[in-house]
mmCIF file of C-alpha atoms in Angstrom:
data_model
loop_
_atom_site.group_PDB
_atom_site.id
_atom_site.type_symbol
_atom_site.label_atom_id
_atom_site.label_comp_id
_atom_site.label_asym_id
_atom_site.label_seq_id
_atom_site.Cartn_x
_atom_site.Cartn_y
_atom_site.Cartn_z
ATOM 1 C CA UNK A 137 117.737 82.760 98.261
ATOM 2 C CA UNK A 138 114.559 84.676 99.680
ATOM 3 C CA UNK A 139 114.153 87.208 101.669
ATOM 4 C CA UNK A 140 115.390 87.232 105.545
ATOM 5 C CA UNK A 141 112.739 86.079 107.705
ATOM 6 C CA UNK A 142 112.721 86.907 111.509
ATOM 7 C CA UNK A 143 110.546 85.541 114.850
ATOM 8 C CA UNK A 144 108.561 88.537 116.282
ATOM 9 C CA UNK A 145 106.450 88.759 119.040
ATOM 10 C CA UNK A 146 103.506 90.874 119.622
ATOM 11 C CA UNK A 147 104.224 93.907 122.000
ATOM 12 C CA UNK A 148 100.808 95.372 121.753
ATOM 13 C CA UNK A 149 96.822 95.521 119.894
ATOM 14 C CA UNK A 150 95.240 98.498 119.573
ATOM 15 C CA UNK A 151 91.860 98.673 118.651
ATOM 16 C CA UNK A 152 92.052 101.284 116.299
ATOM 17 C CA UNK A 153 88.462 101.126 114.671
ATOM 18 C CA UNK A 154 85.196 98.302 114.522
ATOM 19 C CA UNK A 155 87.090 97.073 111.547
ATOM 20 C CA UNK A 156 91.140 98.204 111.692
ATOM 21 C CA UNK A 157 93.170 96.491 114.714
ATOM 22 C CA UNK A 158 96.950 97.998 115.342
ATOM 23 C CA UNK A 159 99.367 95.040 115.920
ATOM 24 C CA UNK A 160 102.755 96.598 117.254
ATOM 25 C CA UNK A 161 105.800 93.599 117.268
ATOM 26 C CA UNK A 162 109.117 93.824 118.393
ATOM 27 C CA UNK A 163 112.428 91.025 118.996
ATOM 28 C CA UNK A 164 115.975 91.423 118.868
ATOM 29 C CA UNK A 165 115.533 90.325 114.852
ATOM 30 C CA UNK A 166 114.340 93.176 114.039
ATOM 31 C CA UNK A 167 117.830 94.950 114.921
ATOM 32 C CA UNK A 168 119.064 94.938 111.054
ATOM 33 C CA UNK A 169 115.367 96.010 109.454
ATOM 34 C CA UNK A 170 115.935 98.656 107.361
ATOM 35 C CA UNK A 171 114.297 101.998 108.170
ATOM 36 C CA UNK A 172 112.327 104.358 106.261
ATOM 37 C CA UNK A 173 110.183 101.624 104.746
ATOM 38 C CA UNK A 174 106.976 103.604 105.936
ATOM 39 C CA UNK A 175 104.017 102.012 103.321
ATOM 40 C CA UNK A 176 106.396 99.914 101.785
ATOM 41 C CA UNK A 177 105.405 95.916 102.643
ATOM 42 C CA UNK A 178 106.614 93.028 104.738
ATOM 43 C CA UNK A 179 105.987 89.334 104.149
ATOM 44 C CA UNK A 180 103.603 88.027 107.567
ATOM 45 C CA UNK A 181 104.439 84.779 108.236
ATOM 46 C CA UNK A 182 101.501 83.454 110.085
ATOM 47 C CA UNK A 183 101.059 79.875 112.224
ATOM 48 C CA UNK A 184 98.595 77.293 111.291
ATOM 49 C CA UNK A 185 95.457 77.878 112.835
ATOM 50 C CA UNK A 186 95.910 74.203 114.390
ATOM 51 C CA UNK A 187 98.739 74.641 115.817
ATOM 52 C CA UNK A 188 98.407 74.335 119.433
ATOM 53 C CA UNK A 189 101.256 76.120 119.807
ATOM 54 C CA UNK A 190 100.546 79.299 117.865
ATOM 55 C CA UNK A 191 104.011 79.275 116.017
ATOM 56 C CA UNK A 192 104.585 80.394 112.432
ATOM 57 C CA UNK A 193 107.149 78.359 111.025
ATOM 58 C CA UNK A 194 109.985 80.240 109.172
ATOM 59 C CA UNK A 195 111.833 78.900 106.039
ATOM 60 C CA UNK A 196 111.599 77.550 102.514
ATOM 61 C CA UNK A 197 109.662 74.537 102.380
ATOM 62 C CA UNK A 198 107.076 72.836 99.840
ATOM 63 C CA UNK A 199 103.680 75.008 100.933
ATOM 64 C CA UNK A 200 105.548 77.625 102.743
ATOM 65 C CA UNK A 201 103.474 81.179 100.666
ATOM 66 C CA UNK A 202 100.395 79.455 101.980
ATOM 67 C CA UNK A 203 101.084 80.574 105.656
ATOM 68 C CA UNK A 204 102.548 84.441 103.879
ATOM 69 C CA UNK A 205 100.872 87.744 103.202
ATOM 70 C CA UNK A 206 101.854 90.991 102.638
ATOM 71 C CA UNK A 207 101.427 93.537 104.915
ATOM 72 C CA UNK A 208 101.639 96.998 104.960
ATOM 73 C CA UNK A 209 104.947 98.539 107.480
ATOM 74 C CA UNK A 210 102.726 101.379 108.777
ATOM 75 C CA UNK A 211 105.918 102.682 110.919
ATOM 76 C CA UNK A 212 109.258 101.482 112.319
ATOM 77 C CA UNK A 213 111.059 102.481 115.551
ATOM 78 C CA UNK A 214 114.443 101.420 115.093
ATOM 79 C CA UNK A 215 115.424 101.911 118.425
ATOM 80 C CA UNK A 216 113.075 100.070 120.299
ATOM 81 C CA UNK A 217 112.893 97.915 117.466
ATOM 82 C CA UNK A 218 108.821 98.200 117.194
ATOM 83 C CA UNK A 219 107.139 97.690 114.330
ATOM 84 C CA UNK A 220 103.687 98.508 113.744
ATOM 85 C CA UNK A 221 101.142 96.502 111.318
ATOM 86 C CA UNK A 222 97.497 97.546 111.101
ATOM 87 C CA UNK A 223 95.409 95.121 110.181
ATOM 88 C CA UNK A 224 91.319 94.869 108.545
ATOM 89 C CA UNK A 225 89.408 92.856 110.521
ATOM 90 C CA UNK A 226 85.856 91.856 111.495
ATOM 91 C CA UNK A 227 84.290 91.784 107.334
ATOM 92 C CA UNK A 228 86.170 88.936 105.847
ATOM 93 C CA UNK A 229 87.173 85.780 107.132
ATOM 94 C CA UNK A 230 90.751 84.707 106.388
ATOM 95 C CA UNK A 231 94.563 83.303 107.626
ATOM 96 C CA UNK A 232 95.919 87.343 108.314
ATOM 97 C CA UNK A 233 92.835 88.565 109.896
ATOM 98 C CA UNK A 234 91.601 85.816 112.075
ATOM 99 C CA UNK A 235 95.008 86.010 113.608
ATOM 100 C CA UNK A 236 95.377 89.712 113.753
ATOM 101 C CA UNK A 237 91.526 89.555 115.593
ATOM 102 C CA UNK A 238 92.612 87.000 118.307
ATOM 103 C CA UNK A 239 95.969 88.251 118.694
ATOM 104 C CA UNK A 240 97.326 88.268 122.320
ATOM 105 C CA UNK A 241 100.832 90.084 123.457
ATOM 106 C CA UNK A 242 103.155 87.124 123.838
ATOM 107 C CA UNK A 243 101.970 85.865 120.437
ATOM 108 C CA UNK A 244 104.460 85.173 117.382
ATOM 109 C CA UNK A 245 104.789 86.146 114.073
ATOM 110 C CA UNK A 246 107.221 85.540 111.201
ATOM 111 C CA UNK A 247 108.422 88.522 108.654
ATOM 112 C CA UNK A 248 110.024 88.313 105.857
ATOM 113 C CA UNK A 249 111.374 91.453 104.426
ATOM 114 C CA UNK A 250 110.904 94.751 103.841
ATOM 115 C CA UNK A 251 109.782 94.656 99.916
ATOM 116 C CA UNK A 252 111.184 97.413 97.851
ATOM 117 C CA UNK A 253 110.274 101.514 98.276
ATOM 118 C CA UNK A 254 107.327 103.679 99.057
ATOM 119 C CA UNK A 255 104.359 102.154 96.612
ATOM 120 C CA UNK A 256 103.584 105.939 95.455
ATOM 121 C CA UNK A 257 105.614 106.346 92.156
ATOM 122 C CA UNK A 258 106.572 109.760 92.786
ATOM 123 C CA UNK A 259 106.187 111.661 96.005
ATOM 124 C CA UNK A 260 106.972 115.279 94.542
ATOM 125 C CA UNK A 261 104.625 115.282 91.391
ATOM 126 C CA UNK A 262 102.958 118.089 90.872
ATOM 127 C CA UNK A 263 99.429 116.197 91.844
ATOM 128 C CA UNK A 264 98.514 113.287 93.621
ATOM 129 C CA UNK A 265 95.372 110.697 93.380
ATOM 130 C CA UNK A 266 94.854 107.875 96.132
ATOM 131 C CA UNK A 267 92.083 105.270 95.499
ATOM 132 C CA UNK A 268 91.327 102.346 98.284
ATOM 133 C CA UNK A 269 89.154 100.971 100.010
ATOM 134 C CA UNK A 270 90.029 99.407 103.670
ATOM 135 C CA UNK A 271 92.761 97.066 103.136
ATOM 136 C CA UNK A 272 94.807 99.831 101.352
ATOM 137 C CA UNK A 273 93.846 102.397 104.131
ATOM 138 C CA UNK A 274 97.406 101.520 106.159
ATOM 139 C CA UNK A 275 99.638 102.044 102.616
ATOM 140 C CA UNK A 276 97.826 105.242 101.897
ATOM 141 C CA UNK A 277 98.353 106.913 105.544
ATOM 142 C CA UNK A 278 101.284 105.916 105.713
ATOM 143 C CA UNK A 279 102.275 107.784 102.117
ATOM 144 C CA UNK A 280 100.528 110.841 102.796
ATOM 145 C CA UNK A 281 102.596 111.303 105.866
ATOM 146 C CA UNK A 282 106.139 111.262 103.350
ATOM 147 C CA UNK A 283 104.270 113.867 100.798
ATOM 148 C CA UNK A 284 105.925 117.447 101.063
ATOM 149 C CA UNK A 285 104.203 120.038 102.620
ATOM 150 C CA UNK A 286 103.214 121.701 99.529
ATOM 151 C CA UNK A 287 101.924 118.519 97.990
ATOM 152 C CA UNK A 288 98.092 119.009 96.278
ATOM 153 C CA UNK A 289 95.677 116.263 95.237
ATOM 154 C CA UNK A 290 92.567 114.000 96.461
ATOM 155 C CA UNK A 291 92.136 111.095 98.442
ATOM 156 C CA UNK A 292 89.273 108.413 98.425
ATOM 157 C CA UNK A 293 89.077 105.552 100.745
ATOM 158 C CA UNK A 294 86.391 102.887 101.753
ATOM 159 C CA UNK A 295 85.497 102.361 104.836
ATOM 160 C CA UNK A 296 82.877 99.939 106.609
ATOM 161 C CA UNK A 297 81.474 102.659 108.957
ATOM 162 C CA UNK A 298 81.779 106.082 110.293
ATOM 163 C CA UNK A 299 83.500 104.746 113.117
ATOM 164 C CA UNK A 300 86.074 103.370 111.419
ATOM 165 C CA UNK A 301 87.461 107.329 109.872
ATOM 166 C CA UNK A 302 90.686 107.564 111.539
ATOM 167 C CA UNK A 303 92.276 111.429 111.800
ATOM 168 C CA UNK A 304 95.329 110.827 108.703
ATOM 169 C CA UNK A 305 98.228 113.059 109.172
ATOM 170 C CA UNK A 306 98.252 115.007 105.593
ATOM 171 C CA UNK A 307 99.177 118.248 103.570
ATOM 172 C CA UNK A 308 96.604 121.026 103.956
ATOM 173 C CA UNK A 309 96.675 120.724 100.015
ATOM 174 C CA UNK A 310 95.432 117.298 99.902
ATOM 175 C CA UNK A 311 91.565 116.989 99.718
ATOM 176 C CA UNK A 312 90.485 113.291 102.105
ATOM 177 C CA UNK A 313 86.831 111.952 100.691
ATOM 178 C CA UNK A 314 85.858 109.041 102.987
ATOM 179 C CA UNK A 315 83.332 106.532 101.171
ATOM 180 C CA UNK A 316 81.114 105.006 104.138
ATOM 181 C CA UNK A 317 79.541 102.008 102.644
ATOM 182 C CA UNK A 318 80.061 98.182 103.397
ATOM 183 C CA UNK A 319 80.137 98.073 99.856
ATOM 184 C CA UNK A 320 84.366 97.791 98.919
ATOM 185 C CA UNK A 321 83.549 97.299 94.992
ATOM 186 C CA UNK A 322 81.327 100.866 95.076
ATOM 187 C CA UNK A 323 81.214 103.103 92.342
ATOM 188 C CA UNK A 324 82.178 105.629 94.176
ATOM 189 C CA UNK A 325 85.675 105.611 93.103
ATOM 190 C CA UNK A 326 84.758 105.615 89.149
ATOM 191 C CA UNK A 327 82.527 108.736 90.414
ATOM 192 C CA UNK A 328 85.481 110.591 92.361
ATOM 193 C CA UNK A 329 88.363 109.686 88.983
ATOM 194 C CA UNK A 330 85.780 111.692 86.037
ATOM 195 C CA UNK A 331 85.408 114.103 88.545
ATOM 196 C CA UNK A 332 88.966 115.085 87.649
ATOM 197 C CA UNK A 333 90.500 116.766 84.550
ATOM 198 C CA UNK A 334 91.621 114.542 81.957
ATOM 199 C CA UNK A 335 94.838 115.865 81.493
ATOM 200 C CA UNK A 336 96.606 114.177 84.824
ATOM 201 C CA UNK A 337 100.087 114.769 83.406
ATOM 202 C CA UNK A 338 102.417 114.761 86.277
ATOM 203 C CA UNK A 339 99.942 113.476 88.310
ATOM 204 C CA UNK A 340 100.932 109.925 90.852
ATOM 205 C CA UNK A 341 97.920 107.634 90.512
ATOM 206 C CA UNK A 342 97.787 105.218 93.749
ATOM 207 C CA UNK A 343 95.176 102.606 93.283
ATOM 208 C CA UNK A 344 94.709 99.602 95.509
ATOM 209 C CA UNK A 345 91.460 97.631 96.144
ATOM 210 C CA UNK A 346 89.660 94.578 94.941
ATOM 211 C CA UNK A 347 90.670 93.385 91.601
ATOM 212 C CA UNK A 348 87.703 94.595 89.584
ATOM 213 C CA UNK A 349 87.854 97.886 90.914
ATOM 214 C CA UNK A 350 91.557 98.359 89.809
ATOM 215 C CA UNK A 351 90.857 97.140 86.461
ATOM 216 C CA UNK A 352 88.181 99.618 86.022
ATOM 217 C CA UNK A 353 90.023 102.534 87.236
ATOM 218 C CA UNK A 354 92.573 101.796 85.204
ATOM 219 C CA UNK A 355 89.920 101.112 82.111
ATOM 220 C CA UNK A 356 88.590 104.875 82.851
ATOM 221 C CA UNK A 357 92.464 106.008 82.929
ATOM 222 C CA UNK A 358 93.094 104.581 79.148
ATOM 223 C CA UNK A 359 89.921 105.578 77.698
ATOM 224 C CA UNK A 360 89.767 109.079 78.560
ATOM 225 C CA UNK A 361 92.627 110.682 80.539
ATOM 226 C CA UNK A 362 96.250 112.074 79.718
ATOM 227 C CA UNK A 363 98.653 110.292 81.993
ATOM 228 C CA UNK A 364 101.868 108.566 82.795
ATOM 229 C CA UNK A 365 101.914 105.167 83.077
ATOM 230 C CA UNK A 366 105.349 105.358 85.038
ATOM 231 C CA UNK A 367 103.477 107.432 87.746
ATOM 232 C CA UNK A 368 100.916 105.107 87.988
ATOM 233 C CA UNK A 369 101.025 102.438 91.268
ATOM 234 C CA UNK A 370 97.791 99.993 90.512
ATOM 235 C CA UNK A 371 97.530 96.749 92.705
ATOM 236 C CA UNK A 372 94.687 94.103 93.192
ATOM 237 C CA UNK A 373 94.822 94.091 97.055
ATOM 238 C CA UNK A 374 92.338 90.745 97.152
ATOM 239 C CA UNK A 375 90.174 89.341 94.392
ATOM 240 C CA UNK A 376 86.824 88.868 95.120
ATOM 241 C CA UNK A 377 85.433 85.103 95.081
ATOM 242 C CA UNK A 378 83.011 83.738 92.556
#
């Protein structure tokens, strides 16, 4: 038996950047989602783009994962049973973000879900390291707003353009590199790991890009840093097409 999927409807889009749109959905099935599942992930169940009707359909089915992706819950309001998605859009063509960029209030979607816990391995290790470009942007606000106040480490995240920077709610200890470029498999990211120490014990690693850029970082990890492999969180967001 999978997870329980419920109807949602969109309450609201925010236009939070040129290339980040907030989606914020709400419906009485949402009354027994659990809470505190800030940057864990949800299983958007999206309609056929041919469907005149715009309406995802819910269930197990031959071909049903084709219409699912996982999403990001960026925050939940239990109350008024709202809960907020942010989406990339407007640099890649694809089922989630052609819907997220025409989405309309009135417009449904399907969860499934929430998956599992925070995605950071350990929110009170000594140090933290975030790596992402900006499909992993929503998971790593999200975390840095559950780190404790006294919580020390470096950020790097990929965006499209300066416009798209968004003011992240973090502890003064935590250092925030943006890395402007259009470019989501830059270097940049190799340059900001050997820019730390080697020794990275007690240190949670969050990496979460395109699946080259994972596999480097965690080459770079292997080959020439001290670390543990239980505090490392290291997931191929997309893979990039031949």
């Amino acid at each position: 038996m999978g997870p329980k999927m419920r109807m949602t409807k969109v309450l609201s889009v925010t236009e939070l950047s040129p290339h980040m749109r907030r989606i914020i959905l709400t419906g009485e099935a949402l009354n027994d989602l659990p809470e505190g599942k800030q940057s864990a992930h949800v299983k958007a169940i999206f309609p056929d783009p041919n469907d005149v009707n715009k309406m995802p359909r819910l269930g197990l089915y031959f071909g049903f994962k084709k219409w699912m992706r996982s999403y990001t819950v960026r925050a939940f309001d239990k109350q008024n049973l709202q809960l907020t998605l942010d989406f990339a859009v407007n640099d890649h063509q694809g089922l989630a973000s052609n819907w997220a960029l025409n989405a309309q209030p009135g417009d449904h979607l399907g969860i499934a879900g929430s998956g599992g816990d925070t995605k950071h391995t350990d929110l009170h290790a000594d140090r933290h390291l975030f790596f992402g470009d900006i499909t992993a942007l929503p998971a790593i606000a999200a975390t840095l707003e559950l780190l404790p106040e006294n919580a020390q480490g470096r950020v790097w995240i990929q965006v499209p353009d300066t416009l798209d920077i968004q003011t992240l709610i973090a502890p003064q200890g935590i250092e925030i590199n943006w890395l402007v470029t259009g470019d989501k498999l830059t270097e940049q990211f190799l340059t900001g790991l050997q820019s730390e120490p080697e020794n990275l014990d007690n240190t949670a690693i969050f990496i979460a890009a395109e699946a080259s850029i994972v596999r480097q970082l965690k080459s770079y990890l292997n080959q020439h840093c001290h670390y543990d492999k239980r505090l490392l969180y290291a997931s191929a967001y997309w893979n990039q097409k031949k």
